mmCIF file of C-alpha atoms in Angstrom:
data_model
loop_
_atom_site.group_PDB
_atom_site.id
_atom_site.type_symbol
_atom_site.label_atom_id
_atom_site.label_comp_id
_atom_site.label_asym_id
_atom_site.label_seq_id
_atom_site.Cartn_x
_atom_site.Cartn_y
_atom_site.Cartn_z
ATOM 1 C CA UNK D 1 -28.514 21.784 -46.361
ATOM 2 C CA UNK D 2 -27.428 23.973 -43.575
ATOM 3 C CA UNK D 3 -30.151 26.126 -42.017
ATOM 4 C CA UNK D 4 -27.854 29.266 -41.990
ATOM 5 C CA UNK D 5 -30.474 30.726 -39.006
ATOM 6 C CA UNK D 6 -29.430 28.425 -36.665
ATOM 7 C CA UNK D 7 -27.378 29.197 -33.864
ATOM 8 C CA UNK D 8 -23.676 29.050 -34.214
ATOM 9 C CA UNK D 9 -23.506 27.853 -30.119
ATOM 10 C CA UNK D 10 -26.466 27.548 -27.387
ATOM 11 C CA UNK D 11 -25.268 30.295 -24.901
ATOM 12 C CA UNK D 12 -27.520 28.606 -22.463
ATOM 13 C CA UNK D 13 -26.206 25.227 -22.100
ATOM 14 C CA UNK D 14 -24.097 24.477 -18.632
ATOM 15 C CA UNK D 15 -20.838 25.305 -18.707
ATOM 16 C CA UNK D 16 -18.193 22.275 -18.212
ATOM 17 C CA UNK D 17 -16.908 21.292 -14.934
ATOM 18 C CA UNK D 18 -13.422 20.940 -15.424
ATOM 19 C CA UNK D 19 -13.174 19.653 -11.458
ATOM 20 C CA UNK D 20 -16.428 17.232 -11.646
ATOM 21 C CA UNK D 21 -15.312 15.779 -15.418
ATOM 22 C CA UNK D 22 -11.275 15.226 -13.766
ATOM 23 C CA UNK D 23 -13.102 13.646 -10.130
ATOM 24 C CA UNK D 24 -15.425 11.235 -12.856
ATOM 25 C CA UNK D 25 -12.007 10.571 -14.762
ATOM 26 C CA UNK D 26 -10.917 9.267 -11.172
ATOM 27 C CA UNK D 27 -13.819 7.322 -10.425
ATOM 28 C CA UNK D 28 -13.744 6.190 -13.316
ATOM 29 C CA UNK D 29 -9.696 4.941 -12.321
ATOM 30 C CA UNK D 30 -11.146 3.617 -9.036
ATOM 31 C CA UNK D 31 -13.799 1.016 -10.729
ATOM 32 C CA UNK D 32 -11.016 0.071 -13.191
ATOM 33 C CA UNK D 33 -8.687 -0.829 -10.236
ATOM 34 C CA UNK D 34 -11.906 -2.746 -8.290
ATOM 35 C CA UNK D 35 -12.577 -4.731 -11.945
ATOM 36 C CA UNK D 36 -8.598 -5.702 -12.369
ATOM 37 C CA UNK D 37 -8.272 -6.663 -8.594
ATOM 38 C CA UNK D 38 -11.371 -9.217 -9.270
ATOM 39 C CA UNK D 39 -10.638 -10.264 -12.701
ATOM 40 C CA UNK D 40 -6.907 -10.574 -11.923
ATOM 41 C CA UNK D 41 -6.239 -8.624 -15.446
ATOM 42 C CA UNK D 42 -3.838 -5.448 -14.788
ATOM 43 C CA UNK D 43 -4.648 -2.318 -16.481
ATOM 44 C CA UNK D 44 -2.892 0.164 -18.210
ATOM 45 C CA UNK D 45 -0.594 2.713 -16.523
ATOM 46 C CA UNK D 46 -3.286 5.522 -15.149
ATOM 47 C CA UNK D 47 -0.792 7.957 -15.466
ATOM 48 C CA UNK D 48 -0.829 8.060 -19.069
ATOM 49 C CA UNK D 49 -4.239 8.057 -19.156
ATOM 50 C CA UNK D 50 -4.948 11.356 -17.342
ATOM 51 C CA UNK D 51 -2.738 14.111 -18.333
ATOM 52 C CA UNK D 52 -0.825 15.941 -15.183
ATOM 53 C CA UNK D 53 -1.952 13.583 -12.502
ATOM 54 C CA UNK D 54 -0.809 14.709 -9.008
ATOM 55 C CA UNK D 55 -0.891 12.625 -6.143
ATOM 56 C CA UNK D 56 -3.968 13.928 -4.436
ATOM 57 C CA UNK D 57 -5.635 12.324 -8.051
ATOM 58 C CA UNK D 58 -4.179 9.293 -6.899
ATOM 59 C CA UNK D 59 -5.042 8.691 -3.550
ATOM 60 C CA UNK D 60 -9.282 9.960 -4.761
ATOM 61 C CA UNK D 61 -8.921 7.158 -6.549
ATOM 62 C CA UNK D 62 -7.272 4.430 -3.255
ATOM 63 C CA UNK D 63 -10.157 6.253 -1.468
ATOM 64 C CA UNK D 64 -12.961 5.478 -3.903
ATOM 65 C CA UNK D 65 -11.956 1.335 -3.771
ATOM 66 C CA UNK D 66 -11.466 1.891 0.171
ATOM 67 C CA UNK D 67 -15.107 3.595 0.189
ATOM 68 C CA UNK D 68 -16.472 0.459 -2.497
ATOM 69 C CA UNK D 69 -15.141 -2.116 -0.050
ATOM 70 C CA UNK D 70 -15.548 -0.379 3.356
ATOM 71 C CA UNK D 71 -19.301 -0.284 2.462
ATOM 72 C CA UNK D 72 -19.146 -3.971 1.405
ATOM 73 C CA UNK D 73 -18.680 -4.770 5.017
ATOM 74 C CA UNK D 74 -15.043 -5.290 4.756
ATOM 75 C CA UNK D 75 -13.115 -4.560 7.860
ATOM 76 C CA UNK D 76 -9.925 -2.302 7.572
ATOM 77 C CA UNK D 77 -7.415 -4.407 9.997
ATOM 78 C CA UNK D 78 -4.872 -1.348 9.421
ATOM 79 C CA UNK D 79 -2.741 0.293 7.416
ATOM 80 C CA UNK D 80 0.857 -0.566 5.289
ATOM 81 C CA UNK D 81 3.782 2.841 4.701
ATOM 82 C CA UNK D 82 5.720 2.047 1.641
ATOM 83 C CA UNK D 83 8.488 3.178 -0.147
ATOM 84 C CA UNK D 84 10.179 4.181 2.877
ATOM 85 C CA UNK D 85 13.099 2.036 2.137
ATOM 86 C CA UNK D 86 16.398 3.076 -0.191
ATOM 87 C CA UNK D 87 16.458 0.156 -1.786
ATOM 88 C CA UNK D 88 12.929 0.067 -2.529
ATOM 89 C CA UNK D 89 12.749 3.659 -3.634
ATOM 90 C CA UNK D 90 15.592 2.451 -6.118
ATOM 91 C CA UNK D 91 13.306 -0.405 -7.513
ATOM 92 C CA UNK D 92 10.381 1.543 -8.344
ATOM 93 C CA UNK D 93 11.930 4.962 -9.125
ATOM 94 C CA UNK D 94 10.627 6.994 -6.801
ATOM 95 C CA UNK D 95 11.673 9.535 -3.364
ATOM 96 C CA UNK D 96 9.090 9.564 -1.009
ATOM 97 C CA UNK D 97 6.855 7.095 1.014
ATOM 98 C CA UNK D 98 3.076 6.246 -0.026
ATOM 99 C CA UNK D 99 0.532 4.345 1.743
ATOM 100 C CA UNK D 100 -2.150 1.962 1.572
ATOM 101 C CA UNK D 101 -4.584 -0.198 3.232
ATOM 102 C CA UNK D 102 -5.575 -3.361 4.004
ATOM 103 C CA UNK D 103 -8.591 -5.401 5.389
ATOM 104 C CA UNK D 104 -9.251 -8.361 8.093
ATOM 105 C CA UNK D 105 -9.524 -11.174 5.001
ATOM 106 C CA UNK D 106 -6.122 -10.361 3.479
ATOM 107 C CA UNK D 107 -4.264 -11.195 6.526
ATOM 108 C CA UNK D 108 -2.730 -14.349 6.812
ATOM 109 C CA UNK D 109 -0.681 -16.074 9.604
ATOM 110 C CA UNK D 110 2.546 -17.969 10.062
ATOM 111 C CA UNK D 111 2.577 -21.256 7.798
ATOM 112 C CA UNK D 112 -0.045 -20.358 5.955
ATOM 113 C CA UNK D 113 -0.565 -21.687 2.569
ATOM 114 C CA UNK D 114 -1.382 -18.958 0.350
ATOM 115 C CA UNK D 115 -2.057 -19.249 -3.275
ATOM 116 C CA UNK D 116 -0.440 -17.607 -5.439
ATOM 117 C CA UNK D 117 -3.152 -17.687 -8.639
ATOM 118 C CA UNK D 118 -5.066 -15.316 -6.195
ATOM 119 C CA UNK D 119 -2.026 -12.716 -7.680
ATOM 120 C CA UNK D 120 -0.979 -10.450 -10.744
ATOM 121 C CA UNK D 121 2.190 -10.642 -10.139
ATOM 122 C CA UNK D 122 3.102 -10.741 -6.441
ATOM 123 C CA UNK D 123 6.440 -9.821 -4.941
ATOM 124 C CA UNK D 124 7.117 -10.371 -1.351
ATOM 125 C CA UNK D 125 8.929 -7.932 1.398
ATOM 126 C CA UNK D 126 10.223 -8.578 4.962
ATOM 127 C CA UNK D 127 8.737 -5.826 7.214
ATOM 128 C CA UNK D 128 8.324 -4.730 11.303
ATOM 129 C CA UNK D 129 4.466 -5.203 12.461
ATOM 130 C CA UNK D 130 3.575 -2.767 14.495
ATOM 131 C CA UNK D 131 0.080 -3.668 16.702
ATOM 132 C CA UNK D 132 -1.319 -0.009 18.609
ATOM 133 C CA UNK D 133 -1.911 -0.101 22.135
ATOM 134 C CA UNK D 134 -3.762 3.781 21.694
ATOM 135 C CA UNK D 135 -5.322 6.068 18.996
ATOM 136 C CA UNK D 136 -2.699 7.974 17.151
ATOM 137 C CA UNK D 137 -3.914 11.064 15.339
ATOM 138 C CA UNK D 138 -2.376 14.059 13.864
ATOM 139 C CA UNK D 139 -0.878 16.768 13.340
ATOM 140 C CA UNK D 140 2.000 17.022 15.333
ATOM 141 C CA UNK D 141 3.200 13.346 16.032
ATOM 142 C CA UNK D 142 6.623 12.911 16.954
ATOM 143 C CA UNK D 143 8.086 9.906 16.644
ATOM 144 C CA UNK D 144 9.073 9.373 20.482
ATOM 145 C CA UNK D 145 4.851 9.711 20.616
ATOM 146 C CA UNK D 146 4.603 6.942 17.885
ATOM 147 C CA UNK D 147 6.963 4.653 19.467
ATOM 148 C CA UNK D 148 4.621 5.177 22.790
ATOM 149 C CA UNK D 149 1.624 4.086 21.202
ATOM 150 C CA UNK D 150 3.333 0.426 19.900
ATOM 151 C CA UNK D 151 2.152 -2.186 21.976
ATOM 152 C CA UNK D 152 3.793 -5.244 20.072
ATOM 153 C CA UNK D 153 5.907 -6.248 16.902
ATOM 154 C CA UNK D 154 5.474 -8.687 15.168
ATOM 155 C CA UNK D 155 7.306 -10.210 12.272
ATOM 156 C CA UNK D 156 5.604 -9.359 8.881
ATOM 157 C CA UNK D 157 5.596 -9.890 5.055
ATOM 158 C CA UNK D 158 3.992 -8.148 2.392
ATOM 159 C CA UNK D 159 2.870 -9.484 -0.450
ATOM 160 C CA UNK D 160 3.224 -6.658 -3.185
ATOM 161 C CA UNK D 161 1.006 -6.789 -6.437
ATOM 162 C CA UNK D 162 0.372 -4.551 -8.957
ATOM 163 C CA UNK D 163 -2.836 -4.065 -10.758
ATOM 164 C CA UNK D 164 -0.903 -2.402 -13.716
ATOM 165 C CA UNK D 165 0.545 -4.395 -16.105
ATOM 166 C CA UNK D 166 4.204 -5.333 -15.799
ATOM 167 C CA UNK D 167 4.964 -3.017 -12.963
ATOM 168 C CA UNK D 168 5.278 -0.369 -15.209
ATOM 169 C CA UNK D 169 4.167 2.178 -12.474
ATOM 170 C CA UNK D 170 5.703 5.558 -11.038
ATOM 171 C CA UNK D 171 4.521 6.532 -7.588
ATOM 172 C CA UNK D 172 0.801 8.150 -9.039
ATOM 173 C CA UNK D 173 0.208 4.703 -10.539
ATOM 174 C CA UNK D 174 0.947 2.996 -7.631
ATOM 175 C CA UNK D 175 -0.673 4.912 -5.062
ATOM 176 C CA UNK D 176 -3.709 4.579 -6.564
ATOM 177 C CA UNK D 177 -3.771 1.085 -6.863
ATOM 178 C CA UNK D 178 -3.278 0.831 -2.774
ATOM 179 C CA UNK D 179 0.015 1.609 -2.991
ATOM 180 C CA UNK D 180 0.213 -2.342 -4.434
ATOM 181 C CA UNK D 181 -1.145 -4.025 -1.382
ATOM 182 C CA UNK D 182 -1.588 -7.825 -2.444
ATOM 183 C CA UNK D 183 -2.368 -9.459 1.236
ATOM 184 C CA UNK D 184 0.081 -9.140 4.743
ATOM 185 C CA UNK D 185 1.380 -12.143 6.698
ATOM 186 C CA UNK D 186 1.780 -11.700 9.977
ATOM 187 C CA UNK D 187 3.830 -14.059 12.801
ATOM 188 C CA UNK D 188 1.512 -15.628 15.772
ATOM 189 C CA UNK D 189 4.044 -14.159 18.364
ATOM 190 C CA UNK D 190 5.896 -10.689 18.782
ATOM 191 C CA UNK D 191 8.791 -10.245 18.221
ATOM 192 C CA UNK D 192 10.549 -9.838 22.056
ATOM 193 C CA UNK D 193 11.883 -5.916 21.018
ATOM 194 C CA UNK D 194 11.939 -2.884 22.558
ATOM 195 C CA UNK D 195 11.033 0.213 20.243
ATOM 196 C CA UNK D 196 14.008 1.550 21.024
ATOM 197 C CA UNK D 197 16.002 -1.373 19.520
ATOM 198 C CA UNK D 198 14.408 -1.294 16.230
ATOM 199 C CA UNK D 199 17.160 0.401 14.329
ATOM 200 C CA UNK D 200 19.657 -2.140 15.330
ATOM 201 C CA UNK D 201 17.379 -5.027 14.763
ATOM 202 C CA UNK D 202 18.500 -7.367 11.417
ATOM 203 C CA UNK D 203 16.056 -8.979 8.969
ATOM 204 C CA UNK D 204 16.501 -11.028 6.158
ATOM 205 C CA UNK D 205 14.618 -12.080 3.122
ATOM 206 C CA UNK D 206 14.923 -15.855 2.832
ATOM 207 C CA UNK D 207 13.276 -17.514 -0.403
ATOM 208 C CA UNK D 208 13.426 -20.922 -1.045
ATOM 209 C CA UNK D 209 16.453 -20.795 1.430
ATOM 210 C CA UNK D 210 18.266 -18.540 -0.409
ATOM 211 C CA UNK D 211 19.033 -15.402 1.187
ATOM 212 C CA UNK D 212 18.260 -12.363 -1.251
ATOM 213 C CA UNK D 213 18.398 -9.294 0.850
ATOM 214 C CA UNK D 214 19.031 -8.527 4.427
ATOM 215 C CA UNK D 215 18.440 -4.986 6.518
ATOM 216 C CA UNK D 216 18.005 -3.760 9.657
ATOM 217 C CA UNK D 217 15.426 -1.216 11.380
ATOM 218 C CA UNK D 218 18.252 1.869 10.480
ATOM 219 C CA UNK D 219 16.934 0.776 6.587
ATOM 220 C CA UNK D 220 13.971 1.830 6.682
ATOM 221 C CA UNK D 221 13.179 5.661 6.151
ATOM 222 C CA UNK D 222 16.083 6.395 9.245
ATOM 223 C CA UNK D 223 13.842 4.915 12.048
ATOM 224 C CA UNK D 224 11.236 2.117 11.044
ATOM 225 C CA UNK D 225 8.733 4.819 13.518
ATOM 226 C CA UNK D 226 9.186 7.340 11.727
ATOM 227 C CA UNK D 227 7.013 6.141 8.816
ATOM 228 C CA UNK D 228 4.447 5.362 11.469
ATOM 229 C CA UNK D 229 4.760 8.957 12.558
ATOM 230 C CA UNK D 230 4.254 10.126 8.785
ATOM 231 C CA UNK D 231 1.189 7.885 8.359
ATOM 232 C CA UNK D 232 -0.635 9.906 11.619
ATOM 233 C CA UNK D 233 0.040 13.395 10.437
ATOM 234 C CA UNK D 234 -0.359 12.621 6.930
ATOM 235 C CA UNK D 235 -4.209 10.886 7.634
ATOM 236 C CA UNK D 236 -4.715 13.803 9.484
ATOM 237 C CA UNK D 237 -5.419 16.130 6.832
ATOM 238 C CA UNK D 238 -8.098 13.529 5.686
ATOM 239 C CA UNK D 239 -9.420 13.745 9.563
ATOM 240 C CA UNK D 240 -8.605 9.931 10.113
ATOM 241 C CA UNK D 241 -6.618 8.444 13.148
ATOM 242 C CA UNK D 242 -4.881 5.170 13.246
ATOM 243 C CA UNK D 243 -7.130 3.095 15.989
ATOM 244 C CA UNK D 244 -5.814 1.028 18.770
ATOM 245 C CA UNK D 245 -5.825 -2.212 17.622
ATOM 246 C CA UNK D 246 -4.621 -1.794 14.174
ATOM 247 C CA UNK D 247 -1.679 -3.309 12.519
ATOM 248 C CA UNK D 248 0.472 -0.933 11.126
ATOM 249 C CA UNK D 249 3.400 -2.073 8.679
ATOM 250 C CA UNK D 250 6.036 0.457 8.459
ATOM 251 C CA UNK D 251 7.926 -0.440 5.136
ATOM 252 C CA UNK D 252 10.514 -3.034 3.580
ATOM 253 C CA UNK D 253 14.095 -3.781 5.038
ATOM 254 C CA UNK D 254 15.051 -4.900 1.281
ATOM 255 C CA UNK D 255 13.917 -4.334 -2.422
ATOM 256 C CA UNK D 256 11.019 -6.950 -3.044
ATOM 257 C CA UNK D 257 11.678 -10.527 -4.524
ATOM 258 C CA UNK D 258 9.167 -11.973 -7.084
ATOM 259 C CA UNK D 259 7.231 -15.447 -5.452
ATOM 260 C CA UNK D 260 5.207 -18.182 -7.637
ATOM 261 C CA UNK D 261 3.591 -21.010 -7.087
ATOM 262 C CA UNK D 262 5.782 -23.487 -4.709
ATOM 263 C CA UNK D 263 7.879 -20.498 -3.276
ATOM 264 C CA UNK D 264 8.341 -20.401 0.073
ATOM 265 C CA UNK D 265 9.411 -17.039 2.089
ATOM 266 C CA UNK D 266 10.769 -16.585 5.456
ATOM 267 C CA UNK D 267 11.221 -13.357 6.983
ATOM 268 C CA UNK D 268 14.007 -14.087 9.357
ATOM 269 C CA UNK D 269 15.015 -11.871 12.520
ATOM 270 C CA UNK D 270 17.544 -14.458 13.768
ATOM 271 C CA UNK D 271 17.373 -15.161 17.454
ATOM 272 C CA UNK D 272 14.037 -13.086 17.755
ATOM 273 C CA UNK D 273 11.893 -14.974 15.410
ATOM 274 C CA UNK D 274 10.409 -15.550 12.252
ATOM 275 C CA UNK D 275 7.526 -15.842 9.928
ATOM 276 C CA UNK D 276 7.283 -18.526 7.348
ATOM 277 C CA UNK D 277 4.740 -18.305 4.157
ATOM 278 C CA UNK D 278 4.130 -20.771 1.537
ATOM 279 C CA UNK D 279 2.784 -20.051 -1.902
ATOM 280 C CA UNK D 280 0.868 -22.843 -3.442
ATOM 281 C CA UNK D 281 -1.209 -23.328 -7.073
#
């Protein structure tokens, strides 16, 4: 029986929080992304799950598994610009760059053995390393003051992965999951280049010694800098600098290639050098 003197609503509870509920939603995101990247079982696209999510949602939710690993101990070893590539943009659907980050244990060297059961779904793209000689902090970086603060290059791969099930992402989904950082393979030498060669300079994708895309520095977002550029000013409105020190990888020369167990990948600059990778059960 209804007591018909009860109140139809308590005027004095709180009033909802539309901006704490939406940052718990994306918390919420973050520990998803931290449980799939352990348990190695993607998650649905987070796009559909939160209704108009902008890409400020996304990266609160990068920073939240940055902030869970950062205060793990992990050390950040630098930071990885994607998307900057046409072809890449192409594969995923998207227009504009995103970035990520990555830490000390993901980094792997030339040769190394790397297995691929440690992956979702990994992917593999040939990419510039750039290695800081100086802090670079925004606003205001040009690129002539980014290529001044490169103090080697290195040859580099990427190993893409994506958290959300069958790559079914669009550039929210993958921005929050790191912008799908998997682990970065880096050569033991630089590469002997001049940053003002870099637009000229030719890579190639070699997998199992098949050649499946090829690109040069002109590729990859105009001037493979000015992504580094980009990452400065952009970080700056969070008030962090790229550190001397730090590897920076400025994007793809090709679309990505899909690796399994017993591929092999070469990132091949010709006469300048290479980096090998093998993936293994």
């Amino acid at each position: 029986m209804t007591n018909q003197s009860a109140p139809l609503s308590d005027t004095n509870a709180p009033a909802i929080d539309p901006v704490r509920t939406r940052r718990e939603q994306l918390a919420h995101f973050g520990q998803d992304l931290l449980e799939a990247t352990e348990s190695l079982t993607p998650i649905a696209p987070l796009r559909n799950r939160l209704e108009g999510m902008t890409l400020a949602d996304a990266y609160h939710v990068q920073t939240v598994q940055l902030d869970h690993h950062t205060a793990g101990g992990r050390v950040l070893a630098g930071r990885k610009v994607g998307l900057t590539s046409l072809a890449m943009q192409k594969q995923l659907g998207v227009d504009s760059p995103d970035f990520g980050f990555f830490f000390e244990d993901m980094v792997y060297g030339d040769g190394a053995n790397i297995p691929a059961s440690a992956f979702i779904q990994p992917k593999v793209e040939p990419e510039f390393g750039f290695v800081l000689k100086e802090k670079l902090q925004g606003p205001g970086v040009t690129v002539e003051q980014a290529a001044a603060a490169i103090d080697a290059i290195y040859p580099a791969i990427e190993i893409i992965d994506s958290r959300i099930t069958d790559w079914d992402i669009k550039l929210v989904d993958t921005v929050a999951d790191n912008a799908s950082c998997g682990a970065i393979a880096v050569g033991a030498k630089p590469l002997d280049l001049d940053p003002s060669a870099l637009l000229d300079t030719l890579c190639s994708l070699v997998i199992d010694g098949v050649v499946t895309g090829s690109g040069n520095g002109a590729d990859v977002m105009g001037n493979p800098v000015a992504p580094l550029a980009w990452l400065a000013n952009v970080l700056a409105d969070e008030g962090v600098a790229l550190e001397a020190g730090q590897l920076i990888l400025p994007g793809s020369f090709t679309k990505a290639e899909p690796v399994t167990a017993g591929s092999t990948a070469v990132a091949d600059f010709g006469p300048l050098g290479s980096l090998t990778i093998h993936f293994t059960d």
